[in-house]
Coordinates of C-alpha atoms in Angstrom, one line a residue:
M153 CA 75.2 -22.5 -10.1
A154 CA 78.6 -22.9 -8.4
V155 CA 77.2 -21.5 -5.2
R156 CA 74.3 -24.0 -5.2
A157 CA 76.7 -26.9 -5.9
S158 CA 78.9 -25.8 -3.0
I159 CA 75.9 -25.6 -0.6
L160 CA 74.8 -29.1 -1.7
L161 CA 78.4 -30.5 -1.1
L162 CA 78.5 -29.0 2.4
F163 CA 75.0 -30.4 3.1
L164 CA 76.2 -33.9 2.1
L165 CA 79.3 -33.6 4.2
S166 CA 77.4 -32.5 7.2
L167 CA 75.2 -35.6 6.9
G168 CA 77.9 -38.2 6.3
C169 CA 81.0 -37.0 8.2
R170 CA 79.9 -36.3 11.7
G171 CA 82.6 -38.1 13.6
T172 CA 80.8 -37.9 16.9
D173 CA 77.5 -39.2 15.6
P174 CA 77.1 -42.9 16.8
E175 CA 74.7 -43.7 14.0
P176 CA 75.5 -43.8 10.3
G177 CA 74.5 -40.7 8.4
S178 CA 72.2 -40.5 5.4
S179 CA 72.3 -39.2 1.9
P180 CA 69.9 -38.7 -1.0
T181 CA 70.6 -42.2 -2.2
G182 CA 71.0 -44.0 1.1
E183 CA 73.5 -44.5 3.9
P184 CA 77.1 -43.4 3.1
W185 CA 79.6 -46.3 2.7
F186 CA 82.2 -44.8 5.1
R187 CA 81.9 -42.4 8.0
D188 CA 84.5 -40.4 9.9
V189 CA 84.7 -41.8 13.4
T190 CA 87.9 -40.1 14.4
A191 CA 86.5 -38.1 17.3
A192 CA 84.3 -40.9 18.6
S193 CA 87.2 -43.4 18.4
G194 CA 89.4 -41.3 20.7
I195 CA 92.1 -40.9 18.1
D196 CA 93.4 -37.3 18.5
F197 CA 96.7 -37.5 16.7
R198 CA 97.9 -34.4 14.8
H199 CA 100.9 -34.5 12.6
V200 CA 103.2 -31.4 12.9
H201 CA 105.9 -30.6 10.3
G202 CA 107.6 -27.8 12.2
G203 CA 107.6 -25.4 9.3
S204 CA 108.5 -21.7 9.9
G205 CA 108.4 -20.3 6.4
R206 CA 112.0 -21.4 5.6
K207 CA 110.6 -24.2 3.3
Y208 CA 112.8 -27.0 4.4
M209 CA 111.9 -29.8 1.9
V210 CA 111.5 -32.4 4.6
E211 CA 108.6 -30.6 6.2
T212 CA 106.2 -31.1 3.2
M213 CA 106.5 -34.9 3.0
G214 CA 104.2 -35.8 5.9
A215 CA 104.4 -39.2 7.7
G216 CA 102.7 -42.5 7.9
A217 CA 100.8 -44.9 10.2
C218 CA 100.8 -48.6 10.9
F219 CA 98.3 -51.2 12.1
L220 CA 99.7 -53.7 14.6
D221 CA 98.4 -55.9 17.4
Y222 CA 101.1 -55.0 19.9
D223 CA 99.4 -56.6 22.9
G224 CA 98.1 -59.8 21.2
D225 CA 94.5 -59.3 22.1
R226 CA 93.4 -59.7 18.4
F227 CA 92.2 -56.1 18.1
W228 CA 94.5 -54.1 15.9
D229 CA 96.1 -51.0 17.4
L230 CA 97.5 -47.9 15.6
Y231 CA 100.9 -46.3 15.6
F232 CA 101.2 -42.8 14.1
V233 CA 104.6 -41.3 13.1
N234 CA 105.1 -37.6 13.7
S235 CA 107.7 -35.2 12.3
G236 CA 108.3 -32.3 14.7
R237 CA 110.7 -29.5 15.3
L238 CA 112.9 -27.8 12.7
P239 CA 115.1 -24.7 13.0
G240 CA 112.9 -21.6 13.4
S241 CA 109.8 -23.5 14.5
D242 CA 108.1 -22.3 17.7
L243 CA 106.5 -25.7 18.6
S244 CA 105.9 -26.4 22.2
G245 CA 104.7 -29.4 24.0
R246 CA 104.5 -32.9 22.7
T247 CA 105.4 -33.5 19.1
G248 CA 106.4 -37.2 19.1
D249 CA 105.0 -40.4 17.6
A250 CA 101.9 -42.0 19.2
L251 CA 100.6 -45.5 20.0
Y252 CA 96.9 -46.0 20.4
R253 CA 95.6 -49.2 22.0
N254 CA 92.4 -50.6 20.5
R255 CA 90.0 -51.2 23.4
G256 CA 87.9 -53.6 21.3
D257 CA 84.7 -51.5 21.7
G258 CA 85.4 -49.1 18.8
T259 CA 87.5 -46.7 20.8
F260 CA 91.3 -46.3 21.3
E261 CA 93.4 -45.0 24.2
D262 CA 96.8 -43.3 24.0
V263 CA 99.4 -45.7 25.6
T264 CA 102.5 -44.1 24.1
R265 CA 104.3 -43.3 27.3
A266 CA 103.3 -46.5 29.0
A267 CA 104.6 -48.5 26.0
G268 CA 108.0 -46.6 26.2
L269 CA 107.4 -45.0 22.8
G270 CA 106.9 -41.5 21.5
S271 CA 110.1 -40.8 19.6
E272 CA 110.9 -37.1 19.1
S273 CA 113.0 -37.8 16.0
Y274 CA 111.9 -36.2 12.8
G275 CA 109.7 -39.1 11.7
Q276 CA 108.6 -40.3 8.3
G277 CA 107.3 -43.8 8.2
C278 CA 106.9 -47.1 10.1
S279 CA 106.7 -50.9 9.4
V280 CA 105.9 -53.8 11.7
G281 CA 107.4 -57.3 11.8
D282 CA 108.2 -60.0 14.3
F283 CA 111.9 -60.1 13.5
D284 CA 112.8 -62.4 16.5
N285 CA 109.9 -64.8 16.0
D286 CA 108.8 -64.5 19.6
G287 CA 105.1 -63.8 18.8
D288 CA 105.2 -60.0 19.4
P289 CA 105.3 -57.5 16.6
D290 CA 108.3 -55.2 16.6
L291 CA 108.5 -51.7 15.2
Y292 CA 110.8 -49.9 12.8
V293 CA 110.6 -46.2 12.3
T294 CA 112.2 -44.2 9.5
N295 CA 113.4 -40.7 10.1
Y296 CA 115.0 -37.7 8.5
G297 CA 118.2 -38.8 10.3
P298 CA 118.9 -42.1 12.0
N299 CA 116.1 -44.6 11.9
Q300 CA 115.0 -46.5 15.0
M301 CA 114.1 -50.1 15.9
F302 CA 111.9 -50.9 18.8
R303 CA 111.6 -54.5 20.2
N304 CA 108.3 -55.6 21.7
N305 CA 108.9 -56.9 25.2
G306 CA 105.7 -58.8 25.3
D307 CA 104.4 -57.0 28.3
G308 CA 102.9 -53.9 26.6
S309 CA 106.2 -52.1 26.3
F310 CA 109.0 -51.6 23.8
T311 CA 112.7 -51.2 24.1
E312 CA 114.8 -49.3 21.5
I313 CA 117.5 -51.6 20.2
T314 CA 118.7 -49.7 17.1
A315 CA 122.4 -49.7 17.8
A316 CA 122.5 -53.3 19.0
A317 CA 120.6 -54.5 16.0
G318 CA 122.7 -52.4 13.6
V319 CA 119.8 -50.9 11.6
G320 CA 120.2 -47.1 12.4
D321 CA 120.7 -46.0 8.8
S322 CA 121.2 -42.2 8.9
L323 CA 120.1 -41.2 5.4
W324 CA 116.6 -39.7 4.8
G325 CA 114.5 -42.8 5.1
V326 CA 110.8 -42.7 4.2
S327 CA 109.3 -46.1 3.7
S328 CA 110.4 -49.5 4.8
T329 CA 109.1 -53.0 4.7
W330 CA 109.8 -56.4 6.3
L331 CA 110.2 -59.4 4.1
D332 CA 112.0 -62.8 4.3
Y333 CA 113.9 -62.4 1.0
D334 CA 116.1 -65.5 1.6
A335 CA 113.4 -67.7 3.1
D336 CA 115.5 -68.6 6.1
G337 CA 112.6 -68.1 8.5
Y338 CA 113.8 -64.7 9.8
L339 CA 112.4 -61.3 8.6
D340 CA 114.8 -59.0 6.8
L341 CA 114.3 -55.3 6.3
Y342 CA 114.3 -53.0 3.2
V343 CA 114.5 -49.2 3.7
A344 CA 113.7 -46.8 0.8
N345 CA 115.8 -43.6 1.1
Y346 CA 114.9 -40.3 -0.5
V347 CA 117.3 -37.4 -1.5
D348 CA 120.4 -35.9 -0.1
F349 CA 118.8 -32.8 1.5
S350 CA 120.5 -30.9 4.2
L351 CA 119.0 -28.3 6.6
E352 CA 122.3 -26.4 6.4
R353 CA 122.1 -26.2 2.6
N354 CA 118.5 -25.2 2.2
L355 CA 118.1 -23.8 -1.4
Y356 CA 115.7 -21.0 -2.2
C357 CA 113.1 -22.2 -4.8
G358 CA 110.2 -20.3 -6.3
E359 CA 109.8 -16.7 -7.3
H360 CA 111.6 -14.0 -5.3
R361 CA 108.4 -12.3 -4.2
K362 CA 106.9 -12.2 -0.7
G363 CA 104.9 -15.4 -0.1
Y364 CA 106.1 -17.1 -3.2
R365 CA 109.0 -19.1 -1.8
A366 CA 108.2 -22.8 -2.5
Y367 CA 109.5 -26.2 -1.6
C368 CA 112.2 -27.4 -4.0
S369 CA 111.8 -30.2 -6.5
P370 CA 113.8 -33.4 -5.9
K371 CA 115.5 -32.6 -9.2
N372 CA 117.7 -30.2 -7.1
F373 CA 119.2 -33.0 -5.0
R374 CA 121.1 -36.2 -5.5
G375 CA 119.4 -39.5 -4.9
Q376 CA 120.4 -41.9 -2.1
P377 CA 120.8 -45.6 -2.1
D378 CA 118.3 -47.8 -0.4
V379 CA 119.4 -50.3 2.3
L380 CA 118.7 -54.0 2.6
Y381 CA 119.3 -55.6 6.0
R382 CA 119.7 -59.3 6.4
N383 CA 118.5 -60.8 9.7
N384 CA 121.3 -62.8 11.2
G385 CA 118.8 -64.6 13.5
D386 CA 120.5 -63.5 16.7
G387 CA 119.0 -60.1 17.1
T388 CA 121.5 -58.4 14.7
F389 CA 121.3 -57.4 11.1
E390 CA 123.9 -57.2 8.2
D391 CA 123.8 -54.6 5.5
V392 CA 123.7 -56.7 2.3
T393 CA 122.6 -54.0 -0.1
R394 CA 125.5 -54.4 -2.5
A395 CA 125.9 -58.1 -2.2
A396 CA 122.2 -58.6 -2.9
G397 CA 122.3 -56.4 -6.0
V398 CA 119.9 -53.7 -4.9
W399 CA 122.4 -50.8 -4.3
N400 CA 121.6 -47.9 -6.6
P401 CA 122.5 -44.3 -5.6
G402 CA 120.3 -42.9 -8.3
G403 CA 117.0 -43.7 -6.6
K404 CA 114.8 -41.2 -4.8
G405 CA 112.6 -43.7 -2.9
L406 CA 109.3 -42.8 -1.3
G407 CA 107.3 -46.0 -1.4
V408 CA 108.2 -49.7 -1.3
V409 CA 106.2 -52.9 -1.4
A410 CA 107.3 -56.6 -1.5
A411 CA 105.3 -59.3 -3.3
D412 CA 105.9 -62.4 -5.4
Y413 CA 104.9 -60.8 -8.7
D414 CA 106.3 -63.6 -10.9
D415 CA 104.9 -66.4 -8.7
D416 CA 108.1 -68.4 -8.5
G417 CA 108.0 -68.8 -4.7
D418 CA 110.2 -66.0 -3.5
V419 CA 109.4 -62.4 -2.7
D420 CA 110.3 -59.5 -5.0
L421 CA 110.6 -55.7 -4.4
Y422 CA 109.2 -52.6 -6.0
V423 CA 110.3 -49.1 -5.1
A424 CA 108.4 -45.9 -6.1
N425 CA 111.0 -43.2 -6.9
D426 CA 110.4 -39.5 -7.2
L427 CA 111.2 -38.2 -10.8
T428 CA 113.7 -41.1 -11.4
P429 CA 112.8 -44.5 -12.8
N430 CA 111.1 -46.8 -10.3
F431 CA 112.8 -50.0 -9.3
L432 CA 111.5 -53.6 -9.8
Y433 CA 113.9 -56.1 -8.3
R434 CA 113.2 -59.7 -9.1
N435 CA 114.4 -62.2 -6.5
N436 CA 116.7 -64.8 -8.0
G437 CA 116.1 -67.3 -5.1
D438 CA 119.8 -67.4 -4.2
G439 CA 120.0 -64.3 -1.9
T440 CA 120.4 -61.9 -4.8
F441 CA 118.1 -59.8 -7.0
E442 CA 118.1 -58.7 -10.6
D443 CA 116.9 -55.3 -11.8
A444 CA 113.8 -56.0 -13.9
T445 CA 112.7 -52.4 -14.2
F446 CA 113.3 -52.0 -17.9
S447 CA 112.3 -55.5 -19.0
S448 CA 109.1 -55.3 -17.0
G449 CA 107.9 -51.9 -18.2
T450 CA 107.2 -50.7 -14.6
G451 CA 109.8 -47.9 -14.3
F452 CA 108.1 -45.2 -16.3
G453 CA 104.8 -43.6 -17.1
E454 CA 102.8 -44.3 -20.3
E455 CA 104.9 -41.7 -22.2
G456 CA 108.1 -43.4 -21.3
K457 CA 109.3 -40.8 -18.8
P458 CA 110.0 -41.1 -15.1
Q459 CA 107.2 -39.9 -12.9
A460 CA 107.1 -38.6 -9.3
G461 CA 106.3 -41.9 -7.6
M462 CA 105.0 -41.5 -4.1
G463 CA 103.1 -44.6 -2.8
T464 CA 102.6 -48.1 -4.2
D465 CA 100.8 -51.4 -3.8
F466 CA 100.5 -54.8 -5.3
G467 CA 97.1 -56.5 -5.8
D468 CA 95.4 -58.7 -8.3
F469 CA 92.6 -56.3 -9.4
D470 CA 91.6 -58.2 -12.5
G471 CA 91.4 -61.7 -10.8
D472 CA 93.8 -63.4 -13.2
G473 CA 96.1 -64.7 -10.5
H474 CA 98.9 -62.3 -11.1
P475 CA 99.6 -59.3 -8.8
D476 CA 99.2 -56.0 -10.5
L477 CA 100.7 -52.7 -9.4
V478 CA 99.6 -49.2 -8.6
V479 CA 101.9 -46.1 -8.2
T480 CA 100.7 -42.6 -7.2
N481 CA 102.3 -39.6 -8.8
L482 CA 102.5 -35.8 -9.0
S483 CA 99.8 -33.5 -10.4
E484 CA 100.0 -33.0 -14.2
E485 CA 101.1 -36.5 -14.4
N486 CA 98.7 -39.3 -13.5
N487 CA 98.5 -42.3 -11.2
S488 CA 99.8 -45.4 -12.8
L489 CA 98.1 -48.8 -13.0
Y490 CA 100.3 -51.6 -14.3
R491 CA 98.6 -54.9 -15.3
N492 CA 100.7 -58.0 -14.7
L493 CA 100.7 -60.0 -17.9
G494 CA 102.1 -63.1 -16.2
D495 CA 105.3 -63.3 -18.3
G496 CA 107.4 -60.9 -16.4
T497 CA 106.0 -57.8 -18.1
F498 CA 103.4 -55.3 -17.3
E499 CA 100.9 -53.2 -19.3
D500 CA 100.1 -49.6 -18.4
L501 CA 96.3 -49.5 -18.1
S502 CA 96.1 -46.2 -16.2
F503 CA 93.7 -44.4 -18.6
S504 CA 91.8 -47.4 -20.0
A505 CA 91.1 -48.6 -16.5
G506 CA 89.6 -45.2 -15.6
I507 CA 92.0 -43.9 -12.9
G508 CA 94.4 -41.9 -15.1
M509 CA 92.5 -38.9 -16.4
E510 CA 90.8 -37.9 -13.1
S511 CA 94.1 -38.0 -11.2
V512 CA 96.0 -35.6 -13.5
L513 CA 95.2 -32.5 -11.3
F514 CA 96.0 -34.3 -8.0
V515 CA 99.1 -35.3 -6.1
G516 CA 98.7 -38.9 -4.9
F517 CA 100.5 -40.3 -1.9
G518 CA 99.1 -43.3 0.0
A519 CA 97.6 -46.1 -2.1
D520 CA 95.9 -49.4 -1.1
F521 CA 94.1 -52.1 -3.0
L522 CA 91.2 -53.3 -0.9
D523 CA 87.9 -55.1 -1.3
F524 CA 85.9 -52.5 0.6
D525 CA 82.5 -53.8 -0.4
N526 CA 83.3 -57.6 0.1
D527 CA 82.2 -58.5 -3.4
G528 CA 85.4 -60.5 -4.2
D529 CA 87.3 -58.0 -6.3
L530 CA 89.9 -55.4 -5.4
D531 CA 89.0 -51.7 -5.2
L532 CA 91.5 -48.9 -4.8
F533 CA 91.9 -46.0 -2.3
I534 CA 94.3 -43.1 -2.8
A535 CA 95.0 -40.2 -0.5
N536 CA 95.8 -36.9 -2.2
G537 CA 97.5 -33.7 -1.1
H538 CA 99.8 -31.4 -2.9
I539 CA 103.4 -30.8 -1.8
I540 CA 103.5 -27.1 -2.5
D541 CA 101.6 -25.3 0.3
N542 CA 101.2 -22.1 -1.8
I543 CA 100.5 -23.8 -5.1
E544 CA 97.4 -21.6 -5.5
M545 CA 99.7 -18.7 -6.1
Y546 CA 101.3 -20.5 -9.1
S547 CA 98.2 -22.3 -10.5
D548 CA 94.6 -21.6 -11.2
N549 CA 93.6 -25.3 -11.2
L550 CA 95.7 -26.9 -8.5
R551 CA 95.1 -26.9 -4.7
Y552 CA 97.2 -27.8 -1.6
A553 CA 94.4 -29.5 0.2
E554 CA 92.7 -32.1 -2.0
E555 CA 90.0 -34.7 -1.8
D556 CA 90.8 -38.4 -1.7
F557 CA 89.8 -41.1 -4.2
L558 CA 87.9 -44.3 -3.6
W559 CA 87.7 -46.3 -6.8
E560 CA 85.2 -49.2 -7.1
N561 CA 86.2 -52.2 -9.2
I562 CA 83.4 -52.5 -11.8
G563 CA 84.9 -55.5 -13.6
G564 CA 86.4 -55.8 -17.0
G565 CA 89.6 -54.3 -15.8
S566 CA 88.0 -50.9 -15.0
F567 CA 87.3 -48.7 -12.0
S568 CA 84.7 -46.1 -11.3
R569 CA 85.1 -43.4 -8.7
V570 CA 82.7 -43.6 -5.9
P571 CA 80.6 -40.4 -5.9
V572 CA 80.2 -37.9 -3.1
D573 CA 76.8 -39.1 -1.9
R574 CA 78.3 -42.5 -1.0
V575 CA 81.6 -41.3 0.5
P576 CA 81.2 -37.6 1.5
C577 CA 84.0 -37.8 4.0
F578 CA 86.5 -38.5 1.2
F579 CA 85.5 -35.3 -0.5
E580 CA 86.7 -33.1 2.4
P581 CA 89.9 -31.4 1.2
R582 CA 93.0 -32.4 3.3
V583 CA 96.7 -32.7 2.7
G584 CA 96.7 -36.5 2.5
R585 CA 99.9 -38.6 2.9
G586 CA 100.0 -42.1 4.4
T587 CA 97.1 -44.6 4.3
A588 CA 96.6 -47.9 6.1
T589 CA 93.6 -50.3 5.9
G590 CA 92.5 -52.7 8.5
D591 CA 89.5 -54.2 10.2
Y592 CA 89.9 -52.3 13.5
D593 CA 86.4 -53.2 14.8
N594 CA 86.6 -56.9 13.7
D595 CA 83.3 -56.7 11.8
G596 CA 84.5 -58.2 8.6
D597 CA 85.1 -55.2 6.4
L598 CA 88.2 -53.0 5.9
D599 CA 88.3 -49.5 7.5
I600 CA 90.7 -46.8 6.4
V601 CA 93.2 -44.6 8.2
V602 CA 94.7 -41.5 6.6
T603 CA 97.5 -39.3 7.9
N604 CA 97.5 -35.7 6.8
S605 CA 100.5 -33.3 6.7
N606 CA 100.4 -30.8 9.5
Q607 CA 96.8 -31.8 10.2
E608 CA 94.8 -34.4 12.2
A609 CA 94.8 -38.0 11.1
R610 CA 91.4 -39.5 10.2
I611 CA 89.9 -42.9 10.7
Y612 CA 87.0 -44.0 8.5
Q613 CA 84.7 -46.8 9.5
N614 CA 83.4 -49.0 6.6
L615 CA 79.7 -49.5 6.3
A616 CA 79.7 -50.8 2.8
G617 CA 80.8 -54.4 3.3
R618 CA 78.0 -55.5 5.5
G619 CA 75.8 -57.0 2.8
N620 CA 78.3 -59.6 1.6
H621 CA 80.2 -62.5 3.2
W622 CA 83.9 -62.5 4.1
I623 CA 86.7 -64.3 5.7
E624 CA 90.0 -63.1 7.3
I625 CA 93.1 -65.2 7.7
L626 CA 95.7 -64.6 10.3
A627 CA 98.5 -66.8 9.0
V628 CA 101.2 -68.0 11.6
G629 CA 104.4 -69.5 10.4
T630 CA 106.2 -72.3 12.2
R631 CA 109.0 -73.3 9.8
S632 CA 108.5 -70.0 8.0
N633 CA 108.9 -66.6 9.6
R634 CA 106.2 -66.3 12.3
D635 CA 104.4 -63.5 10.6
A636 CA 104.2 -65.6 7.5
L637 CA 105.2 -62.6 5.3
G638 CA 105.5 -63.8 1.8
A639 CA 102.8 -66.6 2.1
V640 CA 100.5 -66.8 -0.9
I641 CA 96.8 -67.7 -0.3
W642 CA 94.4 -69.0 -2.9
L643 CA 90.8 -69.1 -1.9
T644 CA 88.0 -70.8 -3.9
A645 CA 84.4 -70.0 -3.2
A646 CA 81.4 -70.5 -5.5
G647 CA 83.8 -71.3 -8.3
V648 CA 85.7 -68.0 -8.0
V649 CA 89.4 -68.1 -7.2
Q650 CA 91.2 -65.2 -5.4
R651 CA 94.9 -64.8 -4.8
K652 CA 96.2 -62.8 -1.9
E653 CA 99.6 -62.5 -0.1
V654 CA 100.6 -61.9 3.5
R655 CA 102.6 -58.7 3.1
G656 CA 104.5 -56.2 5.1
A657 CA 104.3 -52.4 4.6
S658 CA 103.2 -50.7 1.4
S659 CA 101.3 -47.6 0.4
Y660 CA 103.3 -44.5 1.5
A661 CA 105.3 -44.9 4.8
S662 CA 102.5 -47.1 6.2
Q663 CA 101.4 -50.7 6.9
N664 CA 98.1 -52.4 6.8
D665 CA 96.5 -54.9 9.2
R666 CA 98.5 -58.1 8.6
R667 CA 95.4 -60.3 8.3
V668 CA 94.5 -61.3 4.8
H669 CA 90.9 -60.1 4.1
L670 CA 88.8 -61.7 1.4
G671 CA 85.4 -60.6 0.4
L672 CA 83.1 -63.5 -0.7
G673 CA 80.1 -61.8 -2.1
P674 CA 77.0 -64.1 -1.7
A675 CA 79.1 -67.2 -0.9
S676 CA 78.6 -68.4 2.7
R677 CA 81.3 -71.0 2.6
V678 CA 84.9 -71.3 1.4
D679 CA 85.3 -74.4 -0.7
R680 CA 89.0 -74.5 -0.5
L681 CA 91.8 -72.5 1.0
E682 CA 95.4 -73.2 0.0
I683 CA 98.5 -71.6 1.3
R684 CA 102.0 -71.7 -0.1
W685 CA 104.2 -70.9 2.9
P686 CA 107.5 -69.1 2.6
S687 CA 109.2 -72.4 3.6
G688 CA 107.8 -74.0 0.4
I689 CA 105.2 -76.1 2.2
R690 CA 101.8 -76.1 0.5
E691 CA 98.7 -77.0 2.5
Y692 CA 95.0 -76.8 2.0
W693 CA 91.8 -76.7 4.1
E694 CA 88.3 -77.4 2.8
S695 CA 84.7 -76.3 3.6
L696 CA 85.3 -73.4 5.8
Q697 CA 82.5 -71.3 7.2
A698 CA 82.4 -67.7 6.1
D699 CA 82.2 -64.5 8.2
R700 CA 85.0 -65.5 10.6
I701 CA 88.5 -64.5 11.5
L702 CA 90.7 -67.6 11.3
E703 CA 94.1 -68.1 12.7
I704 CA 95.8 -70.8 10.6
R705 CA 99.2 -72.2 11.6
E706 CA 101.7 -73.7 9.2
G707 CA 101.7 -77.5 9.4
T708 CA 98.0 -77.9 10.4
G709 CA 96.5 -78.5 6.9
T710 CA 96.5 -81.2 4.3
T711 CA 99.9 -81.2 2.5
V712 CA 99.9 -80.7 -1.3
P713 CA 102.4 -83.2 -2.8
P714 CA 105.7 -81.5 -3.6
E715 CA 106.5 -80.4 -7.1
T716 CA 109.8 -80.4 -8.9
N717 CA 110.4 -77.0 -7.4
P718 CA 108.5 -77.1 -4.1
R719 CA 108.6 -73.4 -3.8
A720 CA 107.1 -72.7 -7.2
G721 CA 103.7 -73.2 -8.8
P722 CA 101.5 -70.5 -10.3
R723 CA 98.0 -71.7 -9.1
P724 CA 96.5 -74.2 -6.7
S725 CA 94.8 -77.4 -7.8
V726 CA 91.3 -76.2 -7.7
P727 CA 88.6 -78.8 -7.4

């Protein structure tokens, strides 16, 4: 019976995952909802970790990827972070990061060298933000070792300005995100640092038998403080970690996301930590944060213990207007889903919502809320892959390469995992790490990019969203930061209100397409679109045609009368 099941699974995979097939595959119940187009797209990036059997902890963590429109042609390009050489490795040839330009016809070309990129540092993650408000997205790369900043020159090339900008933190950085935490119109930068691991002090972990040496647990190493850089507005940054109240040497940060979870008009921070309590920092609106981890209930798993947080994302999955939270964790734990109750506290719905039990035997990394089928509610994608490459020697039911999860929102606060006949590509076992979502082909639905540790990255084209309507918003700040990061968008269509935010990086060491994507289901028009800009201005637009990508500039809409606190207000005035 097991053999027959395996043959059926391979048959389904052969139909739905042929990356060179220009036509969608088929399955017993119809066309798959995603197809692997990696080969056809021209993306040939392979992550290398430089391992040589010495089990350096850094080599198992993988790396991320970022969507960015570096050349301003409105087709989103892709930047992949690579890791590279370690003592004892015999790697030869190119091992650096890579930038792929989107040609606009479904294919990409490698422009790394022409763009002046291709760092050979031991890379971990990336984030994208227009820190100088010149209209071109700049790039920050986290490394095991000094991080790097690359300024976009506006001519298709980048210049490294790390030293001049003062952002070359030398701790083990993994994830970072841009945000305007003080609402001064300039993007600031938060860097999540991991543990105090040294190549020179590489502990032996695992059994002392041939082949049984394993990567060490983070419990063997001290944590490291994260870093918050304030943008001075002149091309330089100031380390304000302590002054802003977010310095904590006990954290072991892997994922970070910024969002206004309490809807008070300023952006807050959440950090996923590995086997130490996660951090939720509430923005006080005066340049400082308060630690709301314990009062909010988001620092621990359902049993009240710290979990091995990897990736994280905010999203209003239940449609009540409050951003909820997902955190991926280690096997024999579970992925955590926290419902925002709107009063500063969260409720752990991991098991009742349907994502907890099935994740217990998997190690989750990248995580993204997305409306993949354009029906107006948020679904969930999680990339899986264990951190112990010989885990099969230690366990009968755990595997190093794992399948990924696509969870469909079925309403009522619940998710249902999409089965293999609909997404056969996601059932191919890989060592998943970073995930990024974006509409790379500009057809109105969100595609998915996954990086895999010491393996090829994959790009999955969305075929599921074509039956419903949609709209995508590219918000451009004028008084606010130009990327409009931190802007809150309320959309009303056919009596349904959706809340989304313009955000920087999230997931695990990765960043999505900056455009705000909203599925509309059967609604062919948007009745009202309201934006609360980071500057505090609130504007609205009415009667917008669906199935379009709209660039909306701050100051071009109808102004909502100011409130007592012009930067506050939980919901729009819906007609």
